[in-house]
Short mmCIF file of C-alpha atoms in Angstrom, two decimals:
data_model
loop_
_atom_site.label_atom_id
_atom_site.label_comp_id
_atom_site.label_asym_id
_atom_site.label_seq_id
_atom_site.Cartn_x
_atom_site.Cartn_y
_atom_site.Cartn_z
CA UNK Y 63 30.94 21.12 -71.69
CA UNK Y 64 28.72 18.13 -72.52
CA UNK Y 65 30.32 16.15 -69.67
CA UNK Y 66 29.66 19.03 -67.26
CA UNK Y 67 25.97 19.11 -68.26
CA UNK Y 68 25.63 15.37 -67.83
CA UNK Y 69 27.25 15.58 -64.38
CA UNK Y 70 24.89 18.41 -63.39
CA UNK Y 71 21.82 16.43 -64.44
CA UNK Y 72 23.08 13.38 -62.56
CA UNK Y 73 23.67 15.45 -59.41
CA UNK Y 74 20.22 17.03 -59.65
CA UNK Y 75 18.62 13.61 -60.09
CA UNK Y 76 20.41 12.31 -57.02
CA UNK Y 77 19.25 15.31 -54.93
CA UNK Y 78 15.65 14.86 -56.08
CA UNK Y 79 15.78 11.16 -55.19
CA UNK Y 80 17.16 11.88 -51.74
CA UNK Y 81 14.57 14.61 -51.19
CA UNK Y 82 11.76 12.25 -52.16
CA UNK Y 83 13.20 9.54 -49.92
CA UNK Y 84 13.15 11.92 -46.91
CA UNK Y 85 9.54 12.94 -47.52
CA UNK Y 86 8.29 9.42 -48.10
CA UNK Y 87 5.58 8.63 -45.50
CA UNK Y 88 6.02 5.26 -43.83
CA UNK Y 89 3.64 4.73 -40.88
CA UNK Y 90 5.55 1.65 -39.74
CA UNK Y 91 8.58 3.83 -38.94
CA UNK Y 92 6.74 6.28 -36.67
CA UNK Y 93 7.52 5.45 -33.01
CA UNK Y 94 4.43 4.70 -30.95
CA UNK Y 95 3.79 6.58 -27.72
CA UNK Y 96 4.53 4.40 -24.71
CA UNK Y 97 1.20 3.68 -22.96
CA UNK Y 98 0.88 5.30 -19.53
CA UNK Y 99 -1.45 5.07 -16.54
CA UNK Y 100 -3.51 7.90 -18.04
CA UNK Y 101 -4.19 5.75 -21.12
CA UNK Y 102 -5.69 2.83 -19.21
CA UNK Y 103 -9.31 1.84 -19.71
CA UNK Y 104 -10.46 1.15 -16.15
CA UNK Y 105 -13.71 -0.76 -15.50
CA UNK Y 106 -16.24 1.55 -13.87
CA UNK Y 107 -16.85 -0.83 -10.95
CA UNK Y 108 -13.17 -1.53 -10.19
CA UNK Y 109 -12.53 -0.74 -6.50
CA UNK Y 110 -8.66 -0.71 -6.54
CA UNK Y 111 -8.66 -2.84 -3.35
CA UNK Y 112 -5.91 -5.43 -2.85
CA UNK Y 113 -6.80 -6.83 0.60
CA UNK Y 114 -9.50 -9.11 1.91
CA UNK Y 115 -10.91 -10.09 5.29
CA UNK Y 116 -10.64 -13.82 5.94
CA UNK Y 117 -12.30 -15.85 8.70
CA UNK Y 118 -9.79 -18.33 10.13
CA UNK Y 119 -11.04 -21.37 12.06
CA UNK Y 120 -8.71 -23.75 13.90
CA UNK Y 121 -10.41 -27.04 14.77
CA UNK Y 122 -8.76 -28.66 17.76
CA UNK Y 123 -9.44 -31.19 20.50
CA UNK Y 124 -7.80 -29.07 23.20
CA UNK Y 125 -6.42 -25.58 23.79
CA UNK Y 126 -3.09 -24.99 22.01
CA UNK Y 127 -0.95 -21.97 21.27
CA UNK Y 128 -0.63 -21.36 17.52
CA UNK Y 129 0.97 -18.85 15.17
CA UNK Y 130 -0.08 -18.06 11.60
CA UNK Y 131 2.36 -17.04 8.86
CA UNK Y 132 2.25 -16.15 5.20
CA UNK Y 133 5.72 -17.65 4.54
CA UNK Y 134 6.14 -21.43 4.36
CA UNK Y 135 9.11 -21.58 6.75
CA UNK Y 136 7.07 -19.71 9.40
CA UNK Y 137 9.86 -17.32 10.29
CA UNK Y 138 9.37 -13.81 8.93
CA UNK Y 139 5.80 -13.03 7.90
CA UNK Y 140 3.75 -13.36 11.08
CA UNK Y 141 0.00 -12.88 10.68
CA UNK Y 142 -1.37 -13.80 14.11
CA UNK Y 143 -0.65 -15.49 17.45
CA UNK Y 144 -3.45 -16.84 19.64
CA UNK Y 145 -4.78 -19.79 21.59
CA UNK Y 146 -6.84 -22.23 19.54
CA UNK Y 147 -9.57 -23.81 21.67
CA UNK Y 148 -12.51 -26.12 20.92
CA UNK Y 149 -15.53 -24.07 19.86
CA UNK Y 150 -13.64 -20.78 19.46
CA UNK Y 151 -15.14 -18.22 17.10
CA UNK Y 152 -13.18 -17.65 13.87
CA UNK Y 153 -10.30 -15.17 14.01
CA UNK Y 154 -10.61 -12.34 11.49
CA UNK Y 155 -7.47 -11.87 9.37
CA UNK Y 156 -6.57 -9.21 6.83
CA UNK Y 157 -4.71 -10.75 3.88
CA UNK Y 158 -3.66 -9.77 0.35
CA UNK Y 159 -6.20 -10.90 -2.24
CA UNK Y 160 -3.57 -12.99 -4.01
CA UNK Y 161 -3.04 -15.14 -0.87
CA UNK Y 162 -3.73 -18.76 -1.73
CA UNK Y 163 -2.24 -20.54 1.30
CA UNK Y 164 -1.28 -19.65 4.87
CA UNK Y 165 0.68 -21.68 7.40
CA UNK Y 166 0.09 -22.59 11.04
CA UNK Y 167 2.95 -23.31 13.43
CA UNK Y 168 2.38 -25.22 16.65
CA UNK Y 169 4.39 -27.12 19.28
CA UNK Y 170 3.89 -30.86 19.69
CA UNK Y 171 3.92 -32.91 22.87
CA UNK Y 172 7.69 -33.37 22.49
CA UNK Y 173 8.20 -29.58 22.39
CA UNK Y 174 9.10 -29.67 18.71
CA UNK Y 175 7.84 -26.97 16.36
CA UNK Y 176 5.75 -28.21 13.45
CA UNK Y 177 3.68 -26.58 10.76
CA UNK Y 178 0.67 -27.31 8.57
CA UNK Y 179 -0.92 -25.38 5.72
CA UNK Y 180 -4.44 -24.57 4.59
CA UNK Y 181 -5.91 -22.98 1.48
CA UNK Y 182 -7.76 -19.68 1.49
CA UNK Y 183 -11.10 -20.11 -0.31
CA UNK Y 184 -14.11 -17.79 -0.39
CA UNK Y 185 -12.67 -15.58 2.39
CA UNK Y 186 -12.33 -18.60 4.68
CA UNK Y 187 -9.43 -20.76 5.87
CA UNK Y 188 -9.82 -23.83 8.09
CA UNK Y 189 -7.03 -25.68 9.91
CA UNK Y 190 -7.32 -29.13 11.49
CA UNK Y 191 -4.83 -29.03 14.35
CA UNK Y 192 -3.13 -32.45 14.73
CA UNK Y 193 -3.78 -34.45 17.88
CA UNK Y 194 -0.07 -34.29 18.81
CA UNK Y 195 -0.28 -30.54 19.47
CA UNK Y 196 0.72 -29.55 22.98
CA UNK Y 197 -2.27 -28.87 25.21
CA UNK Y 198 -2.34 -25.75 27.36
CA UNK Y 199 -3.75 -25.57 30.84
CA UNK Y 200 -7.21 -23.99 30.72
CA UNK Y 201 -7.39 -20.39 31.90
CA UNK Y 202 -9.87 -19.23 34.45
CA UNK Y 203 -13.38 -18.68 33.15
CA UNK Y 204 -13.70 -15.23 31.63
CA UNK Y 205 -9.99 -14.41 31.80
CA UNK Y 206 -9.40 -15.15 28.10
CA UNK Y 207 -6.15 -15.73 26.27
CA UNK Y 208 -3.92 -13.16 24.63
CA UNK Y 209 -4.14 -12.60 20.89
CA UNK Y 210 -2.17 -10.44 18.49
CA UNK Y 211 -2.78 -9.72 14.81
CA UNK Y 212 -0.40 -8.14 12.29
CA UNK Y 213 -1.27 -6.81 8.87
CA UNK Y 214 0.08 -6.74 6.34
CA UNK Y 215 2.39 -9.52 7.54
CA UNK Y 216 5.17 -8.33 5.21
CA UNK Y 217 4.28 -4.68 5.71
CA UNK Y 218 2.34 -2.65 3.15
CA UNK Y 219 2.96 0.38 0.95
CA UNK Y 220 0.78 3.42 0.33
CA UNK Y 221 1.57 5.40 -2.85
CA UNK Y 222 0.26 8.92 -3.50
CA UNK Y 223 -0.11 11.44 -6.30
CA UNK Y 224 -0.55 14.94 -4.83
CA UNK Y 225 -2.11 16.99 -7.65
CA UNK Y 226 -5.75 16.34 -6.67
CA UNK Y 227 -8.19 17.33 -8.11
CA UNK Y 228 -5.94 17.55 -11.18
CA UNK Y 229 -4.25 14.43 -12.50
CA UNK Y 230 -0.49 14.44 -12.21
CA UNK Y 231 2.26 12.38 -13.83
CA UNK Y 232 1.05 9.14 -12.21
CA UNK Y 233 4.47 8.02 -11.01
CA UNK Y 234 2.86 7.51 -7.57
CA UNK Y 235 5.85 8.72 -5.56
CA UNK Y 236 4.71 12.15 -4.31
CA UNK Y 237 4.53 10.46 -0.92
CA UNK Y 238 5.39 6.82 -0.28
CA UNK Y 239 5.04 5.17 3.12
CA UNK Y 240 5.54 1.65 4.43
CA UNK Y 241 2.92 0.68 7.01
CA UNK Y 242 1.91 -2.07 9.41
CA UNK Y 243 -0.88 -2.43 11.97
CA UNK Y 244 -0.70 -4.50 15.16
CA UNK Y 245 -3.83 -5.36 17.15
CA UNK Y 246 -3.71 -7.06 20.55
CA UNK Y 247 -6.04 -8.02 23.34
CA UNK Y 248 -7.71 -10.93 25.09
CA UNK Y 249 -9.76 -13.49 23.19
CA UNK Y 250 -13.47 -13.34 23.86
CA UNK Y 251 -16.70 -14.29 22.12
CA UNK Y 252 -17.29 -10.69 21.02
CA UNK Y 253 -14.76 -7.90 20.51
CA UNK Y 254 -11.30 -8.59 21.88
CA UNK Y 255 -8.92 -5.88 20.64
CA UNK Y 256 -7.84 -3.54 23.44
CA UNK Y 257 -4.68 -2.01 21.92
CA UNK Y 258 -3.75 -0.75 18.45
CA UNK Y 259 -0.33 0.21 17.12
CA UNK Y 260 0.20 1.91 13.76
CA UNK Y 261 3.73 2.05 12.32
CA UNK Y 262 4.80 4.15 9.32
CA UNK Y 263 8.08 4.57 7.49
CA UNK Y 264 8.06 7.66 5.27
CA UNK Y 265 10.06 6.22 2.38
CA UNK Y 266 9.83 8.97 -0.21
CA UNK Y 267 8.52 12.47 -0.86
CA UNK Y 268 8.48 13.26 -4.59
CA UNK Y 269 6.14 16.21 -4.32
CA UNK Y 270 6.56 19.79 -3.16
CA UNK Y 271 2.99 20.64 -2.11
CA UNK Y 272 2.47 21.22 1.64
CA UNK Y 273 0.86 17.95 2.77
CA UNK Y 274 1.19 15.95 5.97
CA UNK Y 275 0.60 12.18 6.25
CA UNK Y 276 -2.48 11.18 8.25
CA UNK Y 277 -4.69 8.20 9.06
CA UNK Y 278 -8.13 7.54 10.51
CA UNK Y 279 -10.24 4.62 11.68
CA UNK Y 280 -13.15 4.80 9.26
CA UNK Y 281 -16.49 4.08 10.87
CA UNK Y 282 -15.20 3.93 14.46
CA UNK Y 283 -16.38 6.64 16.85
CA UNK Y 284 -13.44 8.28 18.62
CA UNK Y 285 -15.38 8.11 21.89
CA UNK Y 286 -14.33 4.44 22.00
CA UNK Y 287 -10.67 5.46 22.34
CA UNK Y 288 -8.97 6.04 25.68
CA UNK Y 289 -7.55 9.41 24.63
CA UNK Y 290 -5.23 9.52 27.65
CA UNK Y 291 -3.42 6.46 26.22
CA UNK Y 292 -2.67 8.01 22.80
CA UNK Y 293 1.05 8.49 22.33
CA UNK Y 294 3.84 8.70 19.80
CA UNK Y 295 5.55 5.51 20.87
CA UNK Y 296 8.64 6.27 18.80
CA UNK Y 297 9.94 8.66 16.14
CA UNK Y 298 13.24 7.97 14.36
CA UNK Y 299 15.11 10.15 11.81
CA UNK Y 300 13.02 13.29 12.13
CA UNK Y 301 14.56 16.74 12.69
CA UNK Y 302 13.61 19.40 15.22
CA UNK Y 303 10.84 20.35 15.96
CA UNK Y 304 9.91 16.73 15.24
CA UNK Y 305 6.63 14.99 14.46
CA UNK Y 306 3.61 16.40 16.21
CA UNK Y 307 0.59 14.14 16.62
CA UNK Y 308 -2.59 16.16 15.98
CA UNK Y 309 -6.12 14.82 16.42
CA UNK Y 310 -8.19 16.11 13.51
CA UNK Y 311 -11.66 17.57 13.91
CA UNK Y 312 -13.60 14.86 12.08
CA UNK Y 313 -17.03 15.67 10.63
CA UNK Y 314 -18.22 12.16 11.52
CA UNK Y 315 -16.50 12.02 14.93
CA UNK Y 316 -14.10 9.31 13.77
CA UNK Y 317 -10.60 9.02 15.18
CA UNK Y 318 -8.17 10.73 12.77
CA UNK Y 319 -4.52 11.65 13.32
CA UNK Y 320 -2.33 14.12 11.42
CA UNK Y 321 1.43 13.53 11.60
CA UNK Y 322 2.62 17.12 11.35
CA UNK Y 323 6.21 17.45 10.03
CA UNK Y 324 6.08 13.74 9.13
CA UNK Y 325 7.66 14.32 5.71
CA UNK Y 326 10.81 15.98 7.03
CA UNK Y 327 13.99 13.91 7.11
CA UNK Y 328 17.48 15.10 8.16
CA UNK Y 329 19.09 12.36 6.04
CA UNK Y 330 17.86 13.74 2.70
CA UNK Y 331 20.82 13.59 0.31
CA UNK Y 332 22.43 17.04 -0.35
CA UNK Y 333 21.80 18.18 -3.91
CA UNK Y 334 18.56 16.25 -4.30
CA UNK Y 335 15.29 18.01 -5.10
CA UNK Y 336 13.10 15.32 -3.58
CA UNK Y 337 13.43 12.64 -0.91
CA UNK Y 338 14.35 9.20 -2.28
CA UNK Y 339 12.91 9.47 -5.79
CA UNK Y 340 16.00 10.51 -7.80
CA UNK Y 341 18.55 7.84 -8.80
CA UNK Y 342 21.87 8.51 -7.09
CA UNK Y 343 20.22 10.53 -4.30
CA UNK Y 344 18.78 7.75 -2.16
CA UNK Y 345 19.21 7.05 1.57
CA UNK Y 346 19.29 3.70 3.29
CA UNK Y 347 15.91 2.34 4.30
CA UNK Y 348 17.04 2.53 7.92
CA UNK Y 349 17.55 6.30 7.46
CA UNK Y 350 13.91 7.01 6.61
CA UNK Y 351 11.55 8.66 9.10
CA UNK Y 352 9.89 6.03 11.30
CA UNK Y 353 6.74 6.86 13.27
CA UNK Y 354 4.76 4.61 15.64
CA UNK Y 355 1.43 5.63 17.20
CA UNK Y 356 -0.05 3.58 20.03
CA UNK Y 357 -3.42 3.78 21.84
CA UNK Y 358 -5.93 1.74 23.85
CA UNK Y 359 -9.69 1.26 23.54
CA UNK Y 360 -12.05 1.85 26.46
CA UNK Y 361 -13.80 -1.45 25.74
CA UNK Y 362 -12.76 -4.42 23.58
CA UNK Y 363 -13.43 -3.87 19.87
CA UNK Y 364 -14.25 -6.37 17.13
CA UNK Y 365 -11.07 -6.70 14.98
CA UNK Y 366 -13.18 -6.56 11.82
CA UNK Y 367 -13.74 -2.87 12.64
CA UNK Y 368 -9.98 -2.21 12.75
CA UNK Y 369 -8.55 -4.11 9.80
CA UNK Y 370 -8.74 -3.45 6.06
CA UNK Y 371 -10.54 -1.41 4.89
CA UNK Y 372 -11.04 0.40 8.22
CA UNK Y 373 -7.59 2.02 8.37
CA UNK Y 374 -7.58 4.94 5.93
CA UNK Y 375 -4.15 6.47 5.22
CA UNK Y 376 -4.38 9.86 3.53
CA UNK Y 377 -2.67 13.20 2.92
CA UNK Y 378 -4.00 16.46 4.34
CA UNK Y 379 -2.87 19.95 3.38
CA UNK Y 380 -1.49 22.10 6.15
CA UNK Y 381 -4.45 24.50 5.82
CA UNK Y 382 -6.83 21.48 6.12
CA UNK Y 383 -8.63 22.47 2.90
CA UNK Y 384 -7.53 19.50 0.78
CA UNK Y 385 -7.27 15.78 1.48
CA UNK Y 386 -6.17 12.89 -0.76
CA UNK Y 387 -7.49 9.40 0.00
CA UNK Y 388 -7.70 6.05 -1.73
CA UNK Y 389 -10.89 5.55 -3.72
CA UNK Y 390 -14.18 5.50 -1.84
CA UNK Y 391 -13.27 7.25 1.42
CA UNK Y 392 -14.94 10.50 2.36
CA UNK Y 393 -12.78 13.42 3.56
CA UNK Y 394 -12.30 13.82 7.29
CA UNK Y 395 -12.54 17.57 7.75
CA UNK Y 396 -14.60 19.01 4.88
CA UNK Y 397 -17.33 17.87 2.50
CA UNK Y 398 -16.22 16.32 -0.79
CA UNK Y 399 -16.95 18.47 -3.83
CA UNK Y 400 -18.18 16.14 -6.59
CA UNK Y 401 -18.73 19.08 -8.96
CA UNK Y 402 -15.02 19.66 -9.66
CA UNK Y 403 -14.03 19.08 -13.28
CA UNK Y 404 -13.00 15.55 -14.20
CA UNK Y 405 -14.20 13.88 -11.00
CA UNK Y 406 -16.55 10.92 -10.76
CA UNK Y 407 -20.09 12.16 -10.00
CA UNK Y 408 -20.69 9.96 -6.96
CA UNK Y 409 -17.45 8.12 -6.04
CA UNK Y 410 -14.93 10.14 -3.99
CA UNK Y 411 -11.26 10.30 -4.97
CA UNK Y 412 -11.45 8.91 -8.47
CA UNK Y 413 -11.81 10.55 -11.85
CA UNK Y 414 -14.73 10.15 -14.22
CA UNK Y 415 -12.54 7.44 -15.86
CA UNK Y 416 -11.93 5.71 -12.50
CA UNK Y 417 -8.28 6.75 -12.20
CA UNK Y 418 -7.05 7.37 -8.65
CA UNK Y 419 -4.58 9.45 -6.63
CA UNK Y 420 -3.60 6.80 -4.09
CA UNK Y 421 -2.92 3.06 -4.11
CA UNK Y 422 -2.63 0.88 -1.01
CA UNK Y 423 -0.50 -2.24 -1.62
CA UNK Y 424 -0.50 -5.02 1.05
CA UNK Y 425 3.21 -5.67 0.46
CA UNK Y 426 6.49 -3.80 0.82
CA UNK Y 427 6.65 -2.62 -2.79
CA UNK Y 428 9.49 -0.55 -4.25
CA UNK Y 429 8.34 2.80 -5.59
CA UNK Y 430 9.05 4.26 -9.02
CA UNK Y 431 11.83 6.77 -9.64
CA UNK Y 432 10.99 10.38 -10.49
CA UNK Y 433 8.95 10.79 -13.72
CA UNK Y 434 9.01 7.05 -14.43
CA UNK Y 435 6.16 5.57 -16.41
CA UNK Y 436 4.48 3.49 -13.70
CA UNK Y 437 3.13 1.02 -16.28
CA UNK Y 438 6.64 0.48 -17.64
CA UNK Y 439 8.00 0.00 -14.10
CA UNK Y 440 5.28 -2.46 -13.06
CA UNK Y 441 4.77 -4.51 -16.20
CA UNK Y 442 1.54 -6.21 -15.10
CA UNK Y 443 -0.06 -3.24 -13.34
CA UNK Y 444 -2.25 -2.40 -16.33
CA UNK Y 445 -3.36 -6.04 -16.62
CA UNK Y 446 -4.55 -5.95 -13.03
CA UNK Y 447 -6.34 -2.62 -13.43
CA UNK Y 448 -7.93 -3.16 -16.82
CA UNK Y 449 -9.16 -6.64 -15.84
CA UNK Y 450 -10.95 -5.14 -12.85
CA UNK Y 451 -8.57 -6.87 -10.43
CA UNK Y 452 -9.12 -10.36 -11.85
CA UNK Y 453 -5.69 -10.82 -13.47
CA UNK Y 454 -2.12 -10.29 -12.22
CA UNK Y 455 -3.15 -9.81 -8.59
CA UNK Y 456 0.55 -10.08 -7.63
CA UNK Y 457 1.66 -7.31 -10.03
CA UNK Y 458 3.61 -5.53 -7.27
CA UNK Y 459 6.02 -8.38 -6.44
CA UNK Y 460 9.53 -7.68 -7.70
CA UNK Y 461 10.76 -11.26 -7.19
CA UNK Y 462 8.48 -12.71 -9.87
CA UNK Y 463 9.85 -10.88 -12.89
CA UNK Y 464 6.88 -8.54 -13.05
CA UNK Y 465 8.93 -5.35 -12.85
CA UNK Y 466 11.46 -3.24 -14.71
CA UNK Y 467 13.86 -2.70 -11.83
CA UNK Y 468 15.71 0.09 -13.67
CA UNK Y 469 12.62 2.24 -13.11
CA UNK Y 470 12.28 1.35 -9.42
CA UNK Y 471 14.17 2.90 -6.53
CA UNK Y 472 17.44 1.24 -5.56
CA UNK Y 473 18.06 1.66 -1.84
CA UNK Y 474 21.54 2.63 -0.67
CA UNK Y 475 23.34 -0.24 1.04
#
């Protein structure tokens, strides 16, 4: 009997000890919440802009054909092609803010291709073209020389959240599009762009709200466009009835296009809820919807009016009541309502904490998978944002170890 009592007391003591151990509060063992985009402290004056306009001067003794690239081997990332001549005005380029150096390719007198580099400093880059560059025959006075500009040189990516004016999950994949602009014309002392081509690849649609992709030329009156020249140059991977190009009724008479049905894709993987945001349900990049819009200007236009930040990619609801833009742009169709809860009192399309619904990246960035923590996918994104754009300006580059690739989309091969 005595042994039984002793055993009972020992068992009770053990139970009490275990109970106390379970209830012991240890703050070091409580898992911390993973910081998200919503937790960022964003400087009030941060503009979220990743591109810059750069004036490029090529000093030369004679007229020569040159090409500018952002890659050192001068093969893949073409920025511009034009004739460099003595006394020519600078050529306006649109470049990522993290661009430190660009490269110029020319042909020498022995018909060999050569290249030189120059640093980008204070929105200026200056090349000294070597004397061995091949001289071109002078064109007739006033006839000019052809010029073409591409930006971004390695394409760009626009990433949207579609819950405006509410904040969503900030995975920035409700609509993802790759984009590139090509400008061409004849060089002249004033404006010289006569043709513009806008290309979009609709990479992903991770939202279900009824939006169409759209773009406008901010600040440029649509009366300067030859409307008879406007055309869908090509549409690939889009089902019947296909993309319809609608000209929006702009309050400020700017040129604005809606790409109706632009989010539809016949190659969407069966069983997927969204387009290209769910691991295991991803198409090839070549199977995404590809749209190219082409048009001419009535008179030559200054390229500075057509490069970043002039091209405004946005989403517009099918009833035209809601638009989603990158920070700072006014809506096209209706007045912006600053009185809505949580919005900044005088800056459109950002919250009162300077969070945004759209990010324009001057690079072909991979988008986050569904419900991914964007900060965990792009490890230096928060450094860039919270420093006001001063740090980690190349946060979006996957080849520099700045990303958690498990949280980024893996394209089907």
